[in-house]
Coordinates of C-alpha atoms and ligand atoms in Angstrom, one line a residue:
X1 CA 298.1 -24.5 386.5
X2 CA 294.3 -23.7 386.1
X3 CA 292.7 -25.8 383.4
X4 CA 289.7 -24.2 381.5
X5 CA 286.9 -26.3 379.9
X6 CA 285.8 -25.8 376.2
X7 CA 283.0 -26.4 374.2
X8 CA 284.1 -29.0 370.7
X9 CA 281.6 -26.7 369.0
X10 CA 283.1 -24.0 369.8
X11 CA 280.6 -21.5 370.7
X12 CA 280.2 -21.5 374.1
X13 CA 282.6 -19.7 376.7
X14 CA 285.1 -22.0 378.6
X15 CA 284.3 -22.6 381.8
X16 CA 286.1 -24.1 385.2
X17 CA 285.7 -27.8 385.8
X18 CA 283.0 -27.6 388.1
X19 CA 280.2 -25.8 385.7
X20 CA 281.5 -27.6 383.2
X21 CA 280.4 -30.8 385.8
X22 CA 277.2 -29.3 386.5
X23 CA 276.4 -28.5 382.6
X24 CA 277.1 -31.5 381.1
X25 CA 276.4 -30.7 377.6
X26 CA 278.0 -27.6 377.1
X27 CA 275.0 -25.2 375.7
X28 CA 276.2 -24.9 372.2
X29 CA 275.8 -28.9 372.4
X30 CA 279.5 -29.5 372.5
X31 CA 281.0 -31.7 374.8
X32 CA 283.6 -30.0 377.4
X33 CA 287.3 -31.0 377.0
X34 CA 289.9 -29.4 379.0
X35 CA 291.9 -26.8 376.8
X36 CA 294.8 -29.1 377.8
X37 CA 295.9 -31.9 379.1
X38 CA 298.1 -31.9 382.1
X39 CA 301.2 -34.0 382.6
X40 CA 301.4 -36.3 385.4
X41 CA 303.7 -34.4 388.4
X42 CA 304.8 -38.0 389.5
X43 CA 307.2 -40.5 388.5
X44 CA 306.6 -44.0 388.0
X45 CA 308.9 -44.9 391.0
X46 CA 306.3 -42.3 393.0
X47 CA 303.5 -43.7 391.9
X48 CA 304.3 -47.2 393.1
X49 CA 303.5 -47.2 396.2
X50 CA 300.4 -45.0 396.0
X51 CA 297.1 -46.4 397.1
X52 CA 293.7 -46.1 394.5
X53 CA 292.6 -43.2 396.1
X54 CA 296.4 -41.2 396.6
X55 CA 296.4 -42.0 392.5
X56 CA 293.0 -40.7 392.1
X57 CA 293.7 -37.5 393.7
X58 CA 297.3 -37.3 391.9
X59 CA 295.5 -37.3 388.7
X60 CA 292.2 -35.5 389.4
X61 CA 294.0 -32.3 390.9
X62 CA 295.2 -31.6 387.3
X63 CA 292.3 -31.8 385.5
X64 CA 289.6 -30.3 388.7
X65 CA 291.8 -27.4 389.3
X66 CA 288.9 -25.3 390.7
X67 CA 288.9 -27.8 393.4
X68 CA 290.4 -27.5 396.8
X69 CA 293.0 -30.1 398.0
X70 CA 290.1 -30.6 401.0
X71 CA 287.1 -30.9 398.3
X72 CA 288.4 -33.5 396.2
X73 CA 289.8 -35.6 399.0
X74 CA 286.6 -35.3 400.5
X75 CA 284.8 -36.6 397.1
X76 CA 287.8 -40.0 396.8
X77 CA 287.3 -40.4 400.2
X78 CA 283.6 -40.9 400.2
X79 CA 283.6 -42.3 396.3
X80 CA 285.9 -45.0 396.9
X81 CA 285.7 -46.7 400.1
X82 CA 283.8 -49.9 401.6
X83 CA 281.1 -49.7 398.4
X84 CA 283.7 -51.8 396.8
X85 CA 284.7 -55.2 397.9
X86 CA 288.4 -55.0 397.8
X87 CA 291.1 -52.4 399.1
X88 CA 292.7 -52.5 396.1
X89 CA 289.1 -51.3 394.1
X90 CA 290.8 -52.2 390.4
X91 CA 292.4 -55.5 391.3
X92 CA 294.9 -56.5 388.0
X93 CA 294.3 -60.7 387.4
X94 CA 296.5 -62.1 385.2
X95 CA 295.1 -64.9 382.9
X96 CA 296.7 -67.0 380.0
X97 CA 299.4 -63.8 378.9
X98 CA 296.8 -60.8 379.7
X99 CA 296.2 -58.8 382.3
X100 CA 292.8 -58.2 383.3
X101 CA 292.0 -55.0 385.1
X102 CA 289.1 -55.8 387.2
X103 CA 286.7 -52.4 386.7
X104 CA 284.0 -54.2 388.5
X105 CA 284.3 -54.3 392.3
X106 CA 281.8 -51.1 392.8
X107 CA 278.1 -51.2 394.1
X108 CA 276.9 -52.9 390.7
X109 CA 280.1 -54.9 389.7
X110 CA 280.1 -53.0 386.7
X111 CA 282.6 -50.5 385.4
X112 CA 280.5 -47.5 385.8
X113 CA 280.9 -47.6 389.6
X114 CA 284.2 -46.4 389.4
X115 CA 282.6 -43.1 387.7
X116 CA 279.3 -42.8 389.3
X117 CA 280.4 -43.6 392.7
X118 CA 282.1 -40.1 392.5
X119 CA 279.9 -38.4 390.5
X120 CA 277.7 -37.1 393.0
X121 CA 280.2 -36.1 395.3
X122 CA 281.8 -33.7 392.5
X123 CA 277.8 -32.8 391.6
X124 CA 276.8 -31.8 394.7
X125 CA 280.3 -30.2 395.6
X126 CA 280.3 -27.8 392.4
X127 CA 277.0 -26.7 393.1
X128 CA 278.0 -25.3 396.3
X129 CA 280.9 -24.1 394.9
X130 CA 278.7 -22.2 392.1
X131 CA 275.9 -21.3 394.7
X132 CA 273.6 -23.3 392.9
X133 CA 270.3 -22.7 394.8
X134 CA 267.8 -25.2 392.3
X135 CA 267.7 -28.8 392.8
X136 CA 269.7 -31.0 390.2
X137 CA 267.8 -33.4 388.5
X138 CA 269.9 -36.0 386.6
X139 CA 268.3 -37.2 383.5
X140 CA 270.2 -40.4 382.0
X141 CA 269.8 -42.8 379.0
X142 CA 271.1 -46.2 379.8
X143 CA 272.1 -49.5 377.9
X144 CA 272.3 -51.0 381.3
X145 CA 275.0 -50.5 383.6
X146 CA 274.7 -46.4 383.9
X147 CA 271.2 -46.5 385.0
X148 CA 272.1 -49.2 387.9
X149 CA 275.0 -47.2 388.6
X150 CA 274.3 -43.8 388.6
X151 CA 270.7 -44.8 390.9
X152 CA 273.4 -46.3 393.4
X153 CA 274.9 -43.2 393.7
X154 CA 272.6 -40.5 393.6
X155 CA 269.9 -42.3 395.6
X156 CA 269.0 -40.1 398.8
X157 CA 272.2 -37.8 397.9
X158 CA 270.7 -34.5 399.2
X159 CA 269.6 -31.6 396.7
X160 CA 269.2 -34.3 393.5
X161 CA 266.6 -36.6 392.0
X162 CA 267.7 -39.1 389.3
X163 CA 265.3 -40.1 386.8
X164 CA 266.9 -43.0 384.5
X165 CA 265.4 -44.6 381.0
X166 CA 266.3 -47.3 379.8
X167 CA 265.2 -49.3 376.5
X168 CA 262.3 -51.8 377.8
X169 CA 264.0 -55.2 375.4
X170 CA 267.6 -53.7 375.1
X171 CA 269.1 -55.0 378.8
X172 CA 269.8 -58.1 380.8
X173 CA 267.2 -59.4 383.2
X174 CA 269.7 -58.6 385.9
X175 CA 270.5 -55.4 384.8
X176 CA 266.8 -54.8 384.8
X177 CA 265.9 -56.1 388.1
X178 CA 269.1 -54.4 389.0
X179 CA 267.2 -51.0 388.4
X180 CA 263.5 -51.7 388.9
X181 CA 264.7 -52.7 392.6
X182 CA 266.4 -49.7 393.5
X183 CA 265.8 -47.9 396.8
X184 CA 265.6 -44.1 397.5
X185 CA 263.1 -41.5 397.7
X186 CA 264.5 -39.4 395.0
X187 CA 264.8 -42.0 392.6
X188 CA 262.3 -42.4 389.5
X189 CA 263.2 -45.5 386.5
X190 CA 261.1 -46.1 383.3
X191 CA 261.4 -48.3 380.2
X192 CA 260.8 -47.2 377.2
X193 CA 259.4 -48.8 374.1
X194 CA 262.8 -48.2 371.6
X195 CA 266.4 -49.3 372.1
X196 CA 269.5 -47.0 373.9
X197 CA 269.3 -44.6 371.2
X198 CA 266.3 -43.4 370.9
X199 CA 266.7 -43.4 374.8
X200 CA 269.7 -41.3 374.7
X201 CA 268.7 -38.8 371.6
X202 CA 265.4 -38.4 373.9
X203 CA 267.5 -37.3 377.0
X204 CA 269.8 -35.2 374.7
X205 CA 266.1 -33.8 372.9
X206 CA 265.1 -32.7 376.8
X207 CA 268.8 -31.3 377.6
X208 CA 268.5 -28.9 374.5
X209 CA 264.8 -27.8 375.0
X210 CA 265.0 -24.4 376.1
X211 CA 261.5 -23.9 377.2
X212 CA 261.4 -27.3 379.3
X213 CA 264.4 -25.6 381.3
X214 CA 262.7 -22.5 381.9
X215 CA 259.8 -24.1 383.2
X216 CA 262.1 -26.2 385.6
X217 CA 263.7 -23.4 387.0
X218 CA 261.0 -21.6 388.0
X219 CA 260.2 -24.7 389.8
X220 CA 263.4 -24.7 391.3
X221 CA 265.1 -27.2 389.0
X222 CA 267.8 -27.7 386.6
X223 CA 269.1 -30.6 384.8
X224 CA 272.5 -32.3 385.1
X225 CA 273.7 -35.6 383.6
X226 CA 275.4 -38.5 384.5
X227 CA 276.0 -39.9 381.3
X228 CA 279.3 -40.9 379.8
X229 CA 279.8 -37.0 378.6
X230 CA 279.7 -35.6 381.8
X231 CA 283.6 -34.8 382.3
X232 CA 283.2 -35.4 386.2
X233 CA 282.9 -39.1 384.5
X234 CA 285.3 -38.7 382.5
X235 CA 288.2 -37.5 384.6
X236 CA 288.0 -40.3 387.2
X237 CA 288.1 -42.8 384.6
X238 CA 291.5 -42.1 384.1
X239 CA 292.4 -42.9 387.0
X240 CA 292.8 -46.4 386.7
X241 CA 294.6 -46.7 384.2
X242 CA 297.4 -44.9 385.7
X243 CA 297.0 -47.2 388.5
X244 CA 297.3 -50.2 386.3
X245 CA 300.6 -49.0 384.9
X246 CA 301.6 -48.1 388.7
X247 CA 300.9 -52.1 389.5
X248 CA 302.5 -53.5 386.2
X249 CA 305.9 -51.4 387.0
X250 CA 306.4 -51.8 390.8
X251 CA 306.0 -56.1 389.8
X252 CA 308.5 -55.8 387.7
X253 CA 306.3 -56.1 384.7
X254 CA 306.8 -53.3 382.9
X255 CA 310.6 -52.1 382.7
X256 CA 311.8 -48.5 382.7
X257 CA 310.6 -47.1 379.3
X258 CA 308.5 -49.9 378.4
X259 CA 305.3 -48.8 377.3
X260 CA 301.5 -51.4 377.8
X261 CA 299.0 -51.6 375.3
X262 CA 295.5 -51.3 376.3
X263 CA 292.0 -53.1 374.8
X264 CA 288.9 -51.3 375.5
X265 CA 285.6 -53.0 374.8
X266 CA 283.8 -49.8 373.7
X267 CA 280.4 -48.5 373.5
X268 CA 279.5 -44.7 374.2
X269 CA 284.1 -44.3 373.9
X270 CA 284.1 -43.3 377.2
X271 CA 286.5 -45.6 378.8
X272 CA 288.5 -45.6 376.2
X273 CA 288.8 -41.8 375.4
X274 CA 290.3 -41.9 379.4
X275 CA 293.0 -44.1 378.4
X276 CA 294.3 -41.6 375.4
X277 CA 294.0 -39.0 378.0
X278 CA 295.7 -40.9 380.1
X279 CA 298.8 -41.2 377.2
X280 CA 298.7 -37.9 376.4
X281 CA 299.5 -37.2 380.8
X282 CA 302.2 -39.0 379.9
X283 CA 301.0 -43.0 381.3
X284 CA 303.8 -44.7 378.8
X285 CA 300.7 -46.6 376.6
X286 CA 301.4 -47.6 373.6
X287 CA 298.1 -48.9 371.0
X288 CA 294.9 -48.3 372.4
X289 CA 292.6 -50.8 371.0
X290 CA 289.3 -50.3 370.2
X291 CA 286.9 -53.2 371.2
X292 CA 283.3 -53.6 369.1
X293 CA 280.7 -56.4 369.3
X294 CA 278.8 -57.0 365.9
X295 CA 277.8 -53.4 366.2
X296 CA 281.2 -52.3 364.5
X297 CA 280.2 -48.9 363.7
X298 CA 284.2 -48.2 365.4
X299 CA 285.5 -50.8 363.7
X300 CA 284.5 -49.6 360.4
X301 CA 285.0 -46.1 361.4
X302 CA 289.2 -46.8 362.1
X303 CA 289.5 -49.1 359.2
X304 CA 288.0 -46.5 356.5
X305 CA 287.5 -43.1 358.2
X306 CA 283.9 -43.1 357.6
X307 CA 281.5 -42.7 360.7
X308 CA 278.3 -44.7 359.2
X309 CA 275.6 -45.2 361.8
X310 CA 273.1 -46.4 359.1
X311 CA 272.8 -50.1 360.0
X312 CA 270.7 -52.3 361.4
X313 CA 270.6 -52.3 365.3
X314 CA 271.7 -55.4 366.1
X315 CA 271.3 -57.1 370.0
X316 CA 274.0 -58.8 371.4
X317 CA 275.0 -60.4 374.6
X318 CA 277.2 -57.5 375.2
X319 CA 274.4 -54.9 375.6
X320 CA 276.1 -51.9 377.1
X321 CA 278.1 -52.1 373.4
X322 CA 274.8 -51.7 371.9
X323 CA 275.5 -48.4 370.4
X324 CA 275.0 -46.7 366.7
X325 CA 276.4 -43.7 368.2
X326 CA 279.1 -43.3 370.4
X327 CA 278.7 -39.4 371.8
X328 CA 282.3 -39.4 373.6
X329 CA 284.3 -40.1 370.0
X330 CA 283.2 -36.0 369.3
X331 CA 285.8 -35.1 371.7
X332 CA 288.6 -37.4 369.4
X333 CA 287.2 -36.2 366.5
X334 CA 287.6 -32.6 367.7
X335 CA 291.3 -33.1 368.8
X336 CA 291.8 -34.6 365.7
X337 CA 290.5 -31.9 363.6
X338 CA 293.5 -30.0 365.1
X339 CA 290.5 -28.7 367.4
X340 CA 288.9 -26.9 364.8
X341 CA 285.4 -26.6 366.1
X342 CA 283.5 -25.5 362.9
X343 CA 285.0 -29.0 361.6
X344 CA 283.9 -30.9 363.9
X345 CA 280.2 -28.8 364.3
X346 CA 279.8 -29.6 360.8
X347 CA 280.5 -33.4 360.9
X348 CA 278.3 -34.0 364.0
X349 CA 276.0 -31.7 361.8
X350 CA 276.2 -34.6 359.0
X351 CA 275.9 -37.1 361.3
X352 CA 272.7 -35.9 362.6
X353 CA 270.7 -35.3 359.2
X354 CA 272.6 -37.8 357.6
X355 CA 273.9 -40.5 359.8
X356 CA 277.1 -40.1 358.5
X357 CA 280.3 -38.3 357.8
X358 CA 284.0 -39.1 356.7
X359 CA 287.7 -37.4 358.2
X360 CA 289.8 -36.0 356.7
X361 CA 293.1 -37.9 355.8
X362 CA 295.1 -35.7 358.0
X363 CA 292.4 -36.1 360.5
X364 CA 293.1 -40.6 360.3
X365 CA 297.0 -39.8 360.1
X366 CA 296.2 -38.5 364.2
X367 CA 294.9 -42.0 364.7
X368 CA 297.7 -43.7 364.9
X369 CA 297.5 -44.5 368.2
X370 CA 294.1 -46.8 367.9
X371 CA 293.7 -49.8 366.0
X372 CA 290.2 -51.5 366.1
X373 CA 289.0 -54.8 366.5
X374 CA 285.3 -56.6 367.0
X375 CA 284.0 -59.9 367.7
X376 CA 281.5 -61.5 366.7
X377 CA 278.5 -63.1 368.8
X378 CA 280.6 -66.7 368.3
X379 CA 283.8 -65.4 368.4
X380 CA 282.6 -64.3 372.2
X381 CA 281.2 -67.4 373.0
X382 CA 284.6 -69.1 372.3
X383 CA 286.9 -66.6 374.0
X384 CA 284.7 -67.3 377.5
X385 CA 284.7 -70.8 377.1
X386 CA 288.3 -71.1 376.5
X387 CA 289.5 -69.1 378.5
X388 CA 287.9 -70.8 381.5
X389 CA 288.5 -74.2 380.3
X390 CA 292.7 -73.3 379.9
X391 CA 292.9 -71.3 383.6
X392 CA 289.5 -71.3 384.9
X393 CA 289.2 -67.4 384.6
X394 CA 286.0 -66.5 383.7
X395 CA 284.7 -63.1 381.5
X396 CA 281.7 -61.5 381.3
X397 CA 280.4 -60.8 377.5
X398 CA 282.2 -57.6 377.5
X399 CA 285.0 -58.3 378.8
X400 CA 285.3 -61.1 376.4
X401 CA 284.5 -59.0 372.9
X402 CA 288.2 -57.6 374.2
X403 CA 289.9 -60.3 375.6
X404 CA 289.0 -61.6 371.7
X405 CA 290.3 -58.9 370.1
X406 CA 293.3 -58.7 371.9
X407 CA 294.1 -62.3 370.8
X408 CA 292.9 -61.4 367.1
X409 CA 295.4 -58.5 367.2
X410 CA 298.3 -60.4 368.6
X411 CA 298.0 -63.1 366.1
X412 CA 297.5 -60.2 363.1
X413 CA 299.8 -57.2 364.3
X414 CA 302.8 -59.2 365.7
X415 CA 302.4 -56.9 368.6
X416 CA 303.7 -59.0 371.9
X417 CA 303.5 -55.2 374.3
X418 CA 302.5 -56.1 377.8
X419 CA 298.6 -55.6 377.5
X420 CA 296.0 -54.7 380.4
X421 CA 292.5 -55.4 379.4
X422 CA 289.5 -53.4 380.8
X423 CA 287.4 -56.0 382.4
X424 CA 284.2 -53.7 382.2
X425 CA 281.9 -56.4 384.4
X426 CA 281.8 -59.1 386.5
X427 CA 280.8 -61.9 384.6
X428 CA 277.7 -62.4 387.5
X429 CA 276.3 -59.4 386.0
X430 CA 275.6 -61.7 382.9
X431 CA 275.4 -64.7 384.0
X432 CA 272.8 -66.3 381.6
X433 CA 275.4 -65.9 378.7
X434 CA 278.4 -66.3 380.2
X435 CA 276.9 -69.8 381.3
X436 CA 275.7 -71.0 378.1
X437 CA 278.8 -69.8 376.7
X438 CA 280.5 -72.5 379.0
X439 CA 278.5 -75.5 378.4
X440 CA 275.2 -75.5 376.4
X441 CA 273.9 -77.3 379.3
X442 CA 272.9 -74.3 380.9
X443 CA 270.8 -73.1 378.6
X444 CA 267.1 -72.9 380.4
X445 CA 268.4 -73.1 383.7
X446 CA 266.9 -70.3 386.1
X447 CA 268.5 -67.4 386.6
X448 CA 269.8 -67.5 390.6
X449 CA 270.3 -71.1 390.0
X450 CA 273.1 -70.2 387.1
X451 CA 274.6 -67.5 389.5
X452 CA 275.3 -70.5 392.2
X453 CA 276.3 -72.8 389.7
X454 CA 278.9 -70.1 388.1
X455 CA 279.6 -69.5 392.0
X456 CA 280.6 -72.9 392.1
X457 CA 282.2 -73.8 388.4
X458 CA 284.3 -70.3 389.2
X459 CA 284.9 -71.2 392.6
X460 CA 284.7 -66.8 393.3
X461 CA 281.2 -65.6 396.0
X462 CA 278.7 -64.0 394.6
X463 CA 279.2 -60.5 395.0
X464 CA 277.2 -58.9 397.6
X465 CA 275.3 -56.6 394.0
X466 CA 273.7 -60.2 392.8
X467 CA 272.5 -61.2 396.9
X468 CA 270.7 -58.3 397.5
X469 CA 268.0 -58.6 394.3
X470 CA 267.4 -62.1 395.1
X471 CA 264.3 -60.8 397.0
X472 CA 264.1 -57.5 396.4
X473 CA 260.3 -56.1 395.5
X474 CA 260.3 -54.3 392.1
X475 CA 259.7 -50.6 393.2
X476 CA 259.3 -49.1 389.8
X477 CA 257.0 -50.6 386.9
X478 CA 256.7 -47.6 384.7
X479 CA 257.2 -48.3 381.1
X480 CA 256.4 -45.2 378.3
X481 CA 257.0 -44.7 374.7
X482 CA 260.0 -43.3 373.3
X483 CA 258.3 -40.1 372.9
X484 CA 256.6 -39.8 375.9
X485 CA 259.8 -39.6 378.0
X486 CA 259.1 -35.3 378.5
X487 CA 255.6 -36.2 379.7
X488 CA 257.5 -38.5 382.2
X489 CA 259.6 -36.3 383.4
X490 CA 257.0 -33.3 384.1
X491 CA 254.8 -35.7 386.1
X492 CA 258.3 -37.0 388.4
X493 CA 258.6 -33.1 389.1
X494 CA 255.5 -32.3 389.7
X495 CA 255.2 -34.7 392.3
X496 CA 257.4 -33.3 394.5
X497 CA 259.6 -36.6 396.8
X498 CA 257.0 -39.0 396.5
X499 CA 257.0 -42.0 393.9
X500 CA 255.0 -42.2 390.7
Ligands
PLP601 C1 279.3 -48.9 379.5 C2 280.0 -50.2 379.3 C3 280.9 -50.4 378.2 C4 281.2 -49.3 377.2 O1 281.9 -48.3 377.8 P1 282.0 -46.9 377.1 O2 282.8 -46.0 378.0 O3 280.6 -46.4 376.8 O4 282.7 -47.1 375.8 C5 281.5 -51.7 378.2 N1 281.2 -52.7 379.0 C6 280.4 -52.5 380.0 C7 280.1 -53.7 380.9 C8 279.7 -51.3 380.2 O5 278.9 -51.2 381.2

């Protein structure tokens, strides 16, 4: 059955997956969501012994429906192949009870491989579909891991450019040498002086300027993003964690019937919006727990129904949960409000003037499915460095905010579900933390220096991502002002394939 995408604000016209892929926003400023979500057309006892990428395609048919059989097995076949460093590409780990669904075995051993690595490939596809003649230019806003991510898979993908901001003090050396170091002639990074949102609300700014798109497409370009909104990121997301219920029921795990809980650490509610899709295919899930660092704007949010974002920004050592604002939680809010659009237009409304807004109490009797957590910048510490003392497993910072939680809600909720834990980043990715968190010691010690020595202490390589910046030269240096990002942009255009 065809599935249409709408706009949560309800006044745009639905459109098939792929222009909903190649808008992004929808132009209303609504975020797509499909007008329903399919069921899955396979059993468990199916789906067992499916590979990642015969899952991926079960699950993505449903949703991409404009899509030939041929067109989406050509994008999973070129998404998901030797980029990773395992066939399995989501590898489940079990350590001390929990299992740990390894998100991180992509190009930049972060979670947002497992999006962006097919993003392109359903970009570049729905153009053609669509007879898109101008060139896409992605435009993304990054708390780390997207930039790195989304430059590894749209550099020197033919037909795009990718032009990726990211807040100057906000992200990890290694996420930043990640990005400054990236290769590919149609790729163009710049800090900016200001923190992810004022990144992001500057990128959203450019995606609703009407006159900046006119002048783009008389120069032959249009803009497209790769952030976490984009439902061709959204969709493959899902994937996964139909895979990890496939693994936990052919082990034996999970019985017939028996349903997993699943802890998200959460920023932008992107990954975790994919696992509630995932329940509603019919994935037997039972809580979905929300994961926040000391930025609990969720947390607060599912214990009291208010959305407040006015707070101080406060840095963690989980800085891809760095977020005041999560954009995905409009699509929940929207299917909560019984997807009443002028609802939910005139909360994000509030939110915008006012930072704030509050549901409804039929709106929090839909939650019943989440509960929330957070962790504190201690609390993080603790869960890395016990954990690896008890079994030697060790988390990155993210994946530890969770693995907290998890253990908090256990301990509060009497809850003893099977649970699979999104492990969102390899803890190399974050090495200076993750070390310190072990043993104070570290503390000081050079970065490459902690990345043998976690090598060592972890007794795992170092993924091929960390190797290949060792020596890499810095290829972009440019650093602007939060408002200057439109200038920016103009001058990467106007310089047609060479660098700025
Ligand atoms: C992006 C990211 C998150 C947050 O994911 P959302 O989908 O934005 O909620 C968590 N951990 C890591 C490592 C990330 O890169």
């Amino acid at each position: 059955m065809n599935v249409m995408y709408k706009s949560t604000r309800g006044q745009a016209e639905a459109v098939p997956a792929s222009q909903a892929i190649l808008k992004g926003l929808a132009e209303d400023g609504g975020l797509y969501v499909p007008e329903r979500i399919p069921a899955l057309e396979v059993t468990p006892g199916q789906l067992k012994g499916m590979s990642y990428q015969e899952t991926a395609y079960e699950v993505m048919r449903l949703f991409l429906t404009d899509f030939t059989e041929e067109e989406l097995k050509g994008c999973i076949s070129r998404a998901y192949d030797e980029k990773f460093d395992t066939r399995e590409i989501v590898p489940l780990k079990e350590a001390d009870g929990a299992w740990y669904l390894e998100l991180f075995h992509g190009a930049t051993i972060a979670f947002k491989d497992m999006a962006l690595s097919i993003l392109p490939h359903l970009l570049t596809t729905s153009a053609k579909k669509n007879n898109v003649k101008n060139e896409i230019v992605i435009l993304t806003a990054t708390s780390g891991d997207t930039g790195k991510a989304a430059l590894a898979g749209f550099a020197d993908v033919p037909g795009t450019r990718i032009i990726v901001f990211y807040p100057k003090d906000g992200v990890s050396p290694i996420q930043e040498k990640q990005m400054v170091t990236q290769k590919g002639k149609n790729t163009y990074v710049a800090g900016i002086r200001g923190n992810f949102d004022d990144a992001q609300s500057g990128v959203k700014k450019m995606f609703g300027d009407k006159a900046l798109a006119e002048e783009l497409d008389r120069a032959g370009f249009q803009f497209s993003s790769a952030n976490s909104i984009n439902i061709g990121r959204l969709v493959p997301q899902v994937v996964y964690y139909v895979y990890a219920f496939a693994r936990l029921y052919e082990k034996g795990v999970l019985k017939d019937g028996e349903a997993m809980n699943v802890v998200v650490p959460t920023g932008n509610f992107g990954n975790i919006l994919a696992a509630y899709y995932a329940k509603q295919m019919g994935v037997p899930i039972g809580k979905l727990i929300c994961a926040s660092n000391d930025n609990k704007v969720l947390y607060d949010f599912f214990q009291t129904g208010e959305y407040n974002r006015n707070r101080p920004f406060i840095l963690t050592s989980s800085p891809s949960m760095d977020i005041l604002v999560s954009s995905n939680l409009e699509r929940l809010i929207y299917k909560i409000a019984g997807e009443d659009a002028e609802a939910d237009r005139k909360m994000m409304q509030a939110l915008a003037s006012d930072g704030r807004y509050e549901i409804t109490e039929e709106m929090r009797a839909r939650l019943a499915d989440f509960a929330g957590g957070y962790a504190s910048e201690e609390e993080v510490a603790e869960e890395i460095r016990s954990l690896y003392e008890k079994t030697g497993y060790v988390l990155d910072t993210h994946t530890a905010v969770a693995s907290c939680v998890y253990r908090k809600y256990r301990r509060e909720q009497e809850d003893g579900r099977v649970t699979v834990i999104a492990s969102t980043a390899s803890p190399y990715k974050f090495t200076r933390s993750v070390m310190k968190a072990i043993d104070e010691k570290y503390d000081g010690m050079p970065d490459f220096d902690l990345v043998d020595e976690l090598s060592r202490i972890s007794g795992t390589p170092v993924p091929r991502a960390i190797e290949e910046i060792r020596t890499a030269p810095v290829l972009h240096d440019a650093v602007v002002e939060k408002d200057g990002m439109k200038e920016f942009v103009k001058k990467v255009l106007a310089a047609p394939g060479s660098d700025v």
